[in-house]
Coordinates of C-alpha atoms and ligand atoms in Angstrom, one line a residue:
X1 CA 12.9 -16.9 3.2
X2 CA 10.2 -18.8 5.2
X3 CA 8.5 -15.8 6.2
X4 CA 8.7 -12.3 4.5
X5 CA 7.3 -8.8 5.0
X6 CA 7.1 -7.0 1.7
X7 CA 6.2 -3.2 2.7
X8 CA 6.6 -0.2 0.4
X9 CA 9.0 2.4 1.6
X10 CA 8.5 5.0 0.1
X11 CA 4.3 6.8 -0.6
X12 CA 3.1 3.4 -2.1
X13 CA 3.1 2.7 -5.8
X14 CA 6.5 1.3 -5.6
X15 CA 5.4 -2.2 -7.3
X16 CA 4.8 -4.3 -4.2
X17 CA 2.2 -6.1 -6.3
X18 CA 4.6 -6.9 -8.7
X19 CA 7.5 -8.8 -6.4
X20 CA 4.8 -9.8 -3.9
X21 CA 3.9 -11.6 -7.4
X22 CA 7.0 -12.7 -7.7
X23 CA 7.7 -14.3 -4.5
X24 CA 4.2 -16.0 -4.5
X25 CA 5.2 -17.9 -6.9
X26 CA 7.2 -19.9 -4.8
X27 CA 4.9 -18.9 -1.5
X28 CA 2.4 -21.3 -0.1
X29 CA 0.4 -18.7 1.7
X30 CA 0.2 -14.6 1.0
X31 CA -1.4 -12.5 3.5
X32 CA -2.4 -9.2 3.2
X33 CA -2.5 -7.6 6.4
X34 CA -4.1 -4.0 6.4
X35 CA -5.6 -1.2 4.3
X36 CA -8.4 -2.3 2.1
X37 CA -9.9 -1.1 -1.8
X38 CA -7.4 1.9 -1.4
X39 CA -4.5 -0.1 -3.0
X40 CA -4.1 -1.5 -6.7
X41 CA -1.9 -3.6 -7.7
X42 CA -1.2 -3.8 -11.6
X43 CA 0.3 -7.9 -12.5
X44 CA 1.9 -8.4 -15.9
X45 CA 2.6 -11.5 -17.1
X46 CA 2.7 -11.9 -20.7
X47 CA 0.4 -9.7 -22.6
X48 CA -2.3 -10.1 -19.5
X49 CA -2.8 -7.4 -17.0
X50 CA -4.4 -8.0 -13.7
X51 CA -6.1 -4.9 -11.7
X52 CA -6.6 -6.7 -7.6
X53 CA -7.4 -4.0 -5.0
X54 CA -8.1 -6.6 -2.1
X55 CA -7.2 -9.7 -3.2
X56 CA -3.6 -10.7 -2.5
X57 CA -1.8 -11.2 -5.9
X58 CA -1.0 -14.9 -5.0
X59 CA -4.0 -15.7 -6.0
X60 CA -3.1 -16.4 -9.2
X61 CA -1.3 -19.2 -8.2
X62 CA -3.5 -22.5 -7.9
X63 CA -1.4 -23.7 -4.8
X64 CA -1.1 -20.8 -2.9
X65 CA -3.7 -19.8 -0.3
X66 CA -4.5 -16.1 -0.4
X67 CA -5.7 -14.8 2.8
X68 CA -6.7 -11.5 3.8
X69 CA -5.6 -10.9 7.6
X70 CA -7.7 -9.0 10.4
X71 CA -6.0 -6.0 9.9
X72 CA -7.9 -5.5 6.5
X73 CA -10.8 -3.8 6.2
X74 CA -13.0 -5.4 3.4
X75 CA -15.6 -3.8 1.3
X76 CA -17.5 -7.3 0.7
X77 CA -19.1 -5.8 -2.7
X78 CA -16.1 -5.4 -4.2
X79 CA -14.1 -8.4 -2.6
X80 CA -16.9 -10.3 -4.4
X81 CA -16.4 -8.4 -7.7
X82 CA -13.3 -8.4 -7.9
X83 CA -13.5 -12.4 -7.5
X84 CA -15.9 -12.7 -10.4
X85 CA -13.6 -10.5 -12.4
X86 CA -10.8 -13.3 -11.2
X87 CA -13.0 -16.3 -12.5
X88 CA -13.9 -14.6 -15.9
X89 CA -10.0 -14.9 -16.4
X90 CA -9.9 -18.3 -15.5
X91 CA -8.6 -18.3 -11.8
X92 CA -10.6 -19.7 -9.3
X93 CA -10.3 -17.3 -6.1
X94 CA -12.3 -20.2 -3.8
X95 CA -9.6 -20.9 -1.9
X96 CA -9.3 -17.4 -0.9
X97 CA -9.6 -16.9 3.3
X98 CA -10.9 -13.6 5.0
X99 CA -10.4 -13.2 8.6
X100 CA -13.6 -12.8 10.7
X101 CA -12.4 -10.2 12.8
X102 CA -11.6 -7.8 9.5
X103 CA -13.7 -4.6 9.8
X104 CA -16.5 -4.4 7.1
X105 CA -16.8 -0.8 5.0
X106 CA -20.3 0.2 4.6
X107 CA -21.9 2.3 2.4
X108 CA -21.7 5.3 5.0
X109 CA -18.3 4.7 5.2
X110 CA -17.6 5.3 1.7
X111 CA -20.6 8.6 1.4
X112 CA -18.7 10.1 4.9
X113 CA -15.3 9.8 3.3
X114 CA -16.4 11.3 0.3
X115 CA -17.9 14.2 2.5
X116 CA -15.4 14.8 4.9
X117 CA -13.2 15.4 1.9
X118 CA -15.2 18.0 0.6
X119 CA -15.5 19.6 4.0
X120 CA -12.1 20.1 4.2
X121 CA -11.7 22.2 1.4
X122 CA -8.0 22.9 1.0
X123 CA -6.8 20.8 3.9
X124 CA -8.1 17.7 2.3
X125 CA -6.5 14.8 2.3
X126 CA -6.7 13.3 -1.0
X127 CA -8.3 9.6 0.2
X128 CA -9.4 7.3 -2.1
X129 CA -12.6 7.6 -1.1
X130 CA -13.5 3.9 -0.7
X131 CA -13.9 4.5 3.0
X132 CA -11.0 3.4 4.3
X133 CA -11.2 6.0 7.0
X134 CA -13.9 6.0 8.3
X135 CA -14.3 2.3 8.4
X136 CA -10.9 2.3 10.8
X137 CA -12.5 5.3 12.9
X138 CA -15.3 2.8 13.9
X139 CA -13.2 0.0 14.8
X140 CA -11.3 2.3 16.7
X141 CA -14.6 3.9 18.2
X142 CA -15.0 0.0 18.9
X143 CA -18.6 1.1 16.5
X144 CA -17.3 -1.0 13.8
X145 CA -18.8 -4.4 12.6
X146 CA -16.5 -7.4 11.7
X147 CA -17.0 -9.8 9.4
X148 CA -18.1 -12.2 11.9
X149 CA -21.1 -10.2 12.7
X150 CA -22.4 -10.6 9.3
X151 CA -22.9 -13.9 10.2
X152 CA -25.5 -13.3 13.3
X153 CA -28.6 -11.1 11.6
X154 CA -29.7 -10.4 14.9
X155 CA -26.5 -8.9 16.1
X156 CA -25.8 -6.8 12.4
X157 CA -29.3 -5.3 12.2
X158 CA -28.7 -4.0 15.9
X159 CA -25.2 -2.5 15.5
X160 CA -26.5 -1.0 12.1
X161 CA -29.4 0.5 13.9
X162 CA -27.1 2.0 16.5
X163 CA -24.5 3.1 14.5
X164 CA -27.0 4.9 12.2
X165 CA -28.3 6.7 14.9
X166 CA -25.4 9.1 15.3
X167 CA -24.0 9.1 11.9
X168 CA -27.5 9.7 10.4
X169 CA -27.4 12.8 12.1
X170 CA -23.5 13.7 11.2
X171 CA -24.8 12.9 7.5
X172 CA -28.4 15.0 7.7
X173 CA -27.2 17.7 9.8
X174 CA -23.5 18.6 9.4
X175 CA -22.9 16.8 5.8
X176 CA -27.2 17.3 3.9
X177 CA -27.1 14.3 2.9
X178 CA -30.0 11.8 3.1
X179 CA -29.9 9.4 5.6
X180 CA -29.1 5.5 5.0
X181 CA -31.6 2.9 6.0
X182 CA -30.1 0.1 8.6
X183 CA -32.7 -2.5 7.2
X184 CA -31.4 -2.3 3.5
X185 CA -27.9 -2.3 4.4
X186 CA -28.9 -5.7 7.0
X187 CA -30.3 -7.0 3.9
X188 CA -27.3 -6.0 1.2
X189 CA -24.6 -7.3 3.6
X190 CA -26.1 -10.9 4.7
X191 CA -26.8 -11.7 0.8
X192 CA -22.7 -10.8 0.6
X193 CA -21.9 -13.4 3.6
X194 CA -24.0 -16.1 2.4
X195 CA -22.0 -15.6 -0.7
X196 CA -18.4 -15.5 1.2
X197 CA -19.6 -17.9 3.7
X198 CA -17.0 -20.5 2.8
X199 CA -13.9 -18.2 2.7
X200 CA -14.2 -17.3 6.6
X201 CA -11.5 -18.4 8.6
X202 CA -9.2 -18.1 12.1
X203 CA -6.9 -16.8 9.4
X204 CA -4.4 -16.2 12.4
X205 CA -4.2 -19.9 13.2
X206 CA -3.8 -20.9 9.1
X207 CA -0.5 -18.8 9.0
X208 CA 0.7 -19.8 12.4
X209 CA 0.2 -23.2 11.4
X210 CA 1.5 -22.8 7.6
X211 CA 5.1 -20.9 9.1
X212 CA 5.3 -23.7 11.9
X213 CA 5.3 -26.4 8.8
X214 CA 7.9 -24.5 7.2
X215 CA 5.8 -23.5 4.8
X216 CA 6.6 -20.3 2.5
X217 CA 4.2 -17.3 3.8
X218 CA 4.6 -13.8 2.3
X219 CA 3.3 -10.9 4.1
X220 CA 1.9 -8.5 1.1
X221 CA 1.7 -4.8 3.0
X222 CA -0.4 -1.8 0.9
X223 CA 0.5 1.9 0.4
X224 CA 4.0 2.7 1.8
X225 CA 5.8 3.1 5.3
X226 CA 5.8 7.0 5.0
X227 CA 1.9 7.0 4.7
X228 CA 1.9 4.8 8.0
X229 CA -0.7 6.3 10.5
X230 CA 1.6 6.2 13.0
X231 CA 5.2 6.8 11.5
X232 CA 4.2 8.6 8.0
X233 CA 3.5 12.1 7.1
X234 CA 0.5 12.4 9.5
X235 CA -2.6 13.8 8.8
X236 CA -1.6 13.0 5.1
X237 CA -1.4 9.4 5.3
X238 CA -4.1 6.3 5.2
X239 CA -5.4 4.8 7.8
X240 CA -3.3 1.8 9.0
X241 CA -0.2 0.5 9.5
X242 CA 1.8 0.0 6.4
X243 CA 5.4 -0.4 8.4
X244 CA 6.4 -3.7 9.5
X245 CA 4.7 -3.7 12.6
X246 CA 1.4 -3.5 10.9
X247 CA 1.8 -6.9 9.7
X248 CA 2.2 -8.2 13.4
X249 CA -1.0 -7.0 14.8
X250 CA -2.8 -7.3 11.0
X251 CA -2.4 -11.0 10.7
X252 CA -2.2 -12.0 14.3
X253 CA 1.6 -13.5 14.2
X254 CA 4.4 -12.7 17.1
X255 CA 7.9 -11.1 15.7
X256 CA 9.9 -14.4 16.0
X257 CA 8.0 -15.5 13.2
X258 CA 9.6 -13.5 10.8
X259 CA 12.7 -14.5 8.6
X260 CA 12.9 -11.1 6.4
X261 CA 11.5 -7.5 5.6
X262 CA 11.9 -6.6 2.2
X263 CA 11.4 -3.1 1.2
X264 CA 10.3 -1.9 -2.3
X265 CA 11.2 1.5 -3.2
X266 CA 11.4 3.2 -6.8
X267 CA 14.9 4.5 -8.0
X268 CA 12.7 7.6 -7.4
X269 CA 9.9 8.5 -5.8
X270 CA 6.5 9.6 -6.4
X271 CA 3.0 10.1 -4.0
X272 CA -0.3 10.5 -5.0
X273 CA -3.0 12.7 -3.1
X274 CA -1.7 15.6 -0.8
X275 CA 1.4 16.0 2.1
X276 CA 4.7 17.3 2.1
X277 CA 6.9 15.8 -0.5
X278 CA 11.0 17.5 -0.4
X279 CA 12.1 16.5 -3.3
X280 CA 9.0 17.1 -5.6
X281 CA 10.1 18.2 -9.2
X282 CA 7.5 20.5 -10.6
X283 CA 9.3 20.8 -13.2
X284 CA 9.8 18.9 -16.8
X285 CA 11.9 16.2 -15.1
X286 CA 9.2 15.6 -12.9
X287 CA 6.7 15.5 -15.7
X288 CA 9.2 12.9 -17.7
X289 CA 9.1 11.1 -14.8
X290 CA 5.1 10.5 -14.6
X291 CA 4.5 10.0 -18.5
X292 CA 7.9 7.5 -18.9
X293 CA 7.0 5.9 -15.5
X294 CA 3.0 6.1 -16.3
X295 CA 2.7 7.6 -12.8
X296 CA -1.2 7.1 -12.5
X297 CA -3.4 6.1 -10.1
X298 CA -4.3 2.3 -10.2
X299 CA -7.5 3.0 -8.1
X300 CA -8.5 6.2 -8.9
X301 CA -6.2 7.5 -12.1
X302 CA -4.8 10.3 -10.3
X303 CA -1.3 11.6 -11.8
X304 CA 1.1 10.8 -8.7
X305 CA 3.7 13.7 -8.2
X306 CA 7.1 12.6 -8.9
X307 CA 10.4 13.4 -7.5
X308 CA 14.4 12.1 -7.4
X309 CA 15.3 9.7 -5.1
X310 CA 14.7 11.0 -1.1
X311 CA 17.5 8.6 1.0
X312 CA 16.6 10.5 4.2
X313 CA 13.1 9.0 3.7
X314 CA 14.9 6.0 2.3
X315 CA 17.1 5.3 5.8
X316 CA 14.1 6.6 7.8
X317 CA 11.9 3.5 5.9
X318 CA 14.2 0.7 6.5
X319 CA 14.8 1.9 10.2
X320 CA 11.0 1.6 11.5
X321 CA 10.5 -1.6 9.7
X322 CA 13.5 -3.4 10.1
X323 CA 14.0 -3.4 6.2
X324 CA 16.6 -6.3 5.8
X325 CA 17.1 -6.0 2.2
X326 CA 15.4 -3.8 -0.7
X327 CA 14.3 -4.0 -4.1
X328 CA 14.8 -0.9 -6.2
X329 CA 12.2 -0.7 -8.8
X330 CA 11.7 1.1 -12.6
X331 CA 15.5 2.2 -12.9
X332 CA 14.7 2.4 -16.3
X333 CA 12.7 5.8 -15.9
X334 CA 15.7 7.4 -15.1
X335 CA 17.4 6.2 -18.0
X336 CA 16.1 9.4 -20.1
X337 CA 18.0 11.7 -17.5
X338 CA 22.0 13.1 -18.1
X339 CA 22.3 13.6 -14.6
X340 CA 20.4 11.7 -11.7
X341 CA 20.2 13.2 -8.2
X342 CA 19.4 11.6 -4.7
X343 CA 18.6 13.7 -1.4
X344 CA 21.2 12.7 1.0
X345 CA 19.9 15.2 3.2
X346 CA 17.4 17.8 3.9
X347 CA 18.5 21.8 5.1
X348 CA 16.8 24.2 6.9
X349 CA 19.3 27.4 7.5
X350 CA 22.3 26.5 9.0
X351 CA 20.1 22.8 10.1
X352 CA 21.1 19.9 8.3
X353 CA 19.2 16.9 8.8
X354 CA 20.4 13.3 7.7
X355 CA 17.8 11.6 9.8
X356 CA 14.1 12.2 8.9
X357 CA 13.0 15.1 10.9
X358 CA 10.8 14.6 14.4
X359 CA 9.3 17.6 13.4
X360 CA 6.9 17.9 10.2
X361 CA 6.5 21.4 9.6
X362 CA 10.7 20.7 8.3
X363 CA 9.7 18.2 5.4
X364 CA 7.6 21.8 4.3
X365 CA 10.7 24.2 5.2
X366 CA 13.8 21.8 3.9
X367 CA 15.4 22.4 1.0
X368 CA 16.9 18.5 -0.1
X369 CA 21.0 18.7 -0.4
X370 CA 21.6 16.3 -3.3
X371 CA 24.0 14.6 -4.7
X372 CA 24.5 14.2 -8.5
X373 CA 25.2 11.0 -10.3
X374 CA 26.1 10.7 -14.2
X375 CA 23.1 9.4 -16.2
X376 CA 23.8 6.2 -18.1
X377 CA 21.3 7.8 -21.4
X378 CA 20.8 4.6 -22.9
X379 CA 17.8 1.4 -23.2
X380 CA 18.1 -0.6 -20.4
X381 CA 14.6 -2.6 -20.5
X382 CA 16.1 -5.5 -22.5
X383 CA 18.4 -6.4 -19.6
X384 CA 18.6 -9.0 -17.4
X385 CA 21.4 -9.3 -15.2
X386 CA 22.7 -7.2 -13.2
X387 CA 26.4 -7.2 -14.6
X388 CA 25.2 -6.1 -17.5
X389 CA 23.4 -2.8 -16.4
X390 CA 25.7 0.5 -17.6
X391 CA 28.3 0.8 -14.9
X392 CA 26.2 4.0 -14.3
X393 CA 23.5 2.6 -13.3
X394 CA 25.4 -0.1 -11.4
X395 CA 27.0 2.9 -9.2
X396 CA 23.3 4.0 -8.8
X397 CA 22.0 1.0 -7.4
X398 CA 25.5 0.7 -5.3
X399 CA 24.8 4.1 -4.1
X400 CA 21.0 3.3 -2.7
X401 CA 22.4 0.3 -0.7
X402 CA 25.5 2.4 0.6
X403 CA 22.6 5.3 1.7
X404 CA 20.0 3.0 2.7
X405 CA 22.2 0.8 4.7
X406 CA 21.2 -2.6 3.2
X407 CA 21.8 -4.7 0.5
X408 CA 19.7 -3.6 -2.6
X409 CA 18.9 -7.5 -4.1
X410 CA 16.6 -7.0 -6.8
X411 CA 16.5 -4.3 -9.5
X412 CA 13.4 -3.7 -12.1
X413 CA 13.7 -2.1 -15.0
X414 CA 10.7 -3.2 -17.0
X415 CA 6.9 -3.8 -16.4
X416 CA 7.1 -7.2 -17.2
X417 CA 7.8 -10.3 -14.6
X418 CA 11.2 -11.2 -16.5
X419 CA 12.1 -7.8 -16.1
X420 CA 12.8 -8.4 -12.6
X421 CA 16.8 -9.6 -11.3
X422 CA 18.6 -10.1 -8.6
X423 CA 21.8 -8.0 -8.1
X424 CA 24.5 -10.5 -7.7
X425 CA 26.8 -10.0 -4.5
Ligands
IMP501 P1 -7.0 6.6 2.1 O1 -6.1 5.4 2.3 O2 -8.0 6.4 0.9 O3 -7.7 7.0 3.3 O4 -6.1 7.8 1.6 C1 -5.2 8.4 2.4 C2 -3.9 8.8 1.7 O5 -3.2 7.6 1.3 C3 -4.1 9.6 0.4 O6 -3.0 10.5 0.2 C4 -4.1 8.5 -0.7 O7 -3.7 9.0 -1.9 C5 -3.0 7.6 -0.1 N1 -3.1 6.2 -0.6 C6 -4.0 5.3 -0.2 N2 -3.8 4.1 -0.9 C7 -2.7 4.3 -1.6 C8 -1.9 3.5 -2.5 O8 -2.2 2.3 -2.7 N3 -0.9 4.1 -3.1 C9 -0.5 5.3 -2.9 N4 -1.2 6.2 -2.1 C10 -2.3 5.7 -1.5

């Protein structure tokens, strides 16, 4: 497809990297259009494993053009890190474009997210702490400063100084911390733009242009549709828009543009940091599930919680994004289990909800009404075609298109790329 979304559906971590990977491949352009440092995404190919956190994973790729879109915001030391990390390997990342109007995380961004965390005791959130946050909260305070203003010292050493006048006090007096300096900062961030000078670009016109020459652009979305600020498990969710939507507004493209949403979901489901989570398994399933599916952080290590399969979440995914087809990842962590279970539903009393609830305090409340499913029990990480999957797990993956209510075309069942195969129709 010309133009594809690829959003997580479920809490993120459901391999986006890994089929955004795949799709670049044969992409011209990959875009990532919001979130920043928070996201990881671990590429295998071969024996070689790639950490990126910013950079789109089409990078790797000599002829595609990685872009990062507007909607990101970009923590310029470790954009550049991350790019040295890339040449080391061998790939040159110069062809990489940033968008001038992405927001720029400072290093009060990352102390106040780091603070705010601890002052919430209990209620935290669980961030990253990368200052994702607070580097939205300015750009929605319209305090923020763009790429673009790195560019003008004149203009970056006054917005520093302004901004630091209020959140030096937040810091000093609510937070005791010391305060930061806006003329080091000034300094530290125009040494980072001379050295990104050349990637800078109308990065809205490139992939206008690029999809009006029929050229192959993939949309790569970060975390998952259920942490969306708007549409996920508010407060516990990041700071952007992860749904389809997101990649609208985060790259600067109308909806016409786009040929196809593909979601990625795991054949279960997992989320890292804190929220409501029905079908959590505290229990030793769920601990099979993070040691066979090494559920741990890629940014911060954290062990992700795990759970079976939730299709109300599922539905309620492909609904506000306009999923159009999905690709159901690590099957092969359930293969340990006798008996697999999906939420078709949650209950509350005599309640029954099939549609994710309008009301939050339910996802706390609900008990998940599952359905079982025979486990298939045996290796299924050599395999490579779908017709040769245990009919089991061929009635699984049936089952997830039949709940999610579209076509499930790709099935993982292995880390590496080969692993990956499309389910025939
Ligand atoms: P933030 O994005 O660092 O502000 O964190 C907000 C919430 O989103 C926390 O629950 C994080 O654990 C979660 N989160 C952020 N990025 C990712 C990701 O890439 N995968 C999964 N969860 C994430």
């Amino acid at each position: 497809m010309p133009a594809t979304i690829v959003i997580g559906a479920q809490w993120g971590d459901e391999g986006k990297g890994k089929i955004a990977n795949l799709l670049a491949k044969d992409a011209d352009v990959v875009v990532r259009y919001q979130g920043g440092n928070n996201a990881g995404h671990t590429i295998v190919i071969g024996d070689e494993v790639f950490a990126l956190s910013l950079v789109p994973s089409g990078v790797i790729y000599p002829d595609v053009v990685p872009i990062i879109g507007n909607g990101c915001v970009i923590d310029p030391k470790v954009l550049l890190e991350e790019m040295g990390k890339l040449r080391d390997r061998g790939i040159d990342p110069s062809g990489l474009r940033i968008s001038g109007n992405a927001h720029v995380i400072m290093p009060y961004h990352r102390k106040l997210d780091a603070v705010r965390e601890r002052f919430l005791g209990k209620n935290q959130i669980g961030t990253t702490k990368r200052g994702i946050g607070p580097a939205y909260l300015d750009k929605f305070s319209r305090d923020g400063i763009r790429v673009q203003d790195l560019y003008d010292s004149n203009i970056l050493r006054d917005k520093l100084e302004a901004g630091l006048r209020e959140k030096n006090q937040i810091l000093t007096k609510i937070y005791s911390q010391l305060p930061f300096d806006a003329a080091v900062i000034a300094d530290e961030y125009l040494e980072y733009a001379v050295q990104l000078s050349d990637n800078v670009a109308d990065t809205s016109l490139l992939v206008w242009r690029a999809i009006r020459d029929g050229k192959k652009v993939v949309f790569e979305g970060a975390q998952g549709a259920l942490l969306d600020i708007d549409h996920g498990t508010y407060p516990f969710v990041t700071s952007s828009n992860p749904t389809s939507g997101g990649a609208l507004t985060g790259v600067g493209v109308g909806p016409k543009e786009i040929d196809a949403v593909l979601g990625i979901a795991k054949a279960y489901i997992s989320r890292v940091g804190s929220g409501p989570f029905p079908t959590e398994l505290d229990d030793d399933i769920g601990r099979a599930m993070v040691e066979i599916g090494g559920e741990f952080g890629t940014v911060t290590g954290r062990r992700r919680r795990c759970g079976w399969l939730d299709a109300v979440a599922l539905r309620y995914s492909v609904r506000v994004s306009g999923i159009t087809e999905l690709a159901l990842m690590k099957l092969d962590v359930l293969s340990e289990f006798s008996t697999i279970r999906v939420a078709t539903a949650y209950r509350t009393g005599a309640t029954e909800y099939t549609d994710f609830p309008r009301q939050q305090r339910v996802l706390y409340e609900c008990e998940p009404v599952y359905e079982d499913h025979s486990g298939w029990q045996t290796d299924i990480t050599g395999v490579r075609a779908f017709v040769d999957l245990p009919p089991a797990a061929q009635a699984y993956v049936r089952r997830v298109e039949q709940l999610a209510g579209v076509p499930v075309n790709l099935v993982s069942v292995g880390p590496d790329r080969s692993a990956t195969f499309e389910v025939g129709r």
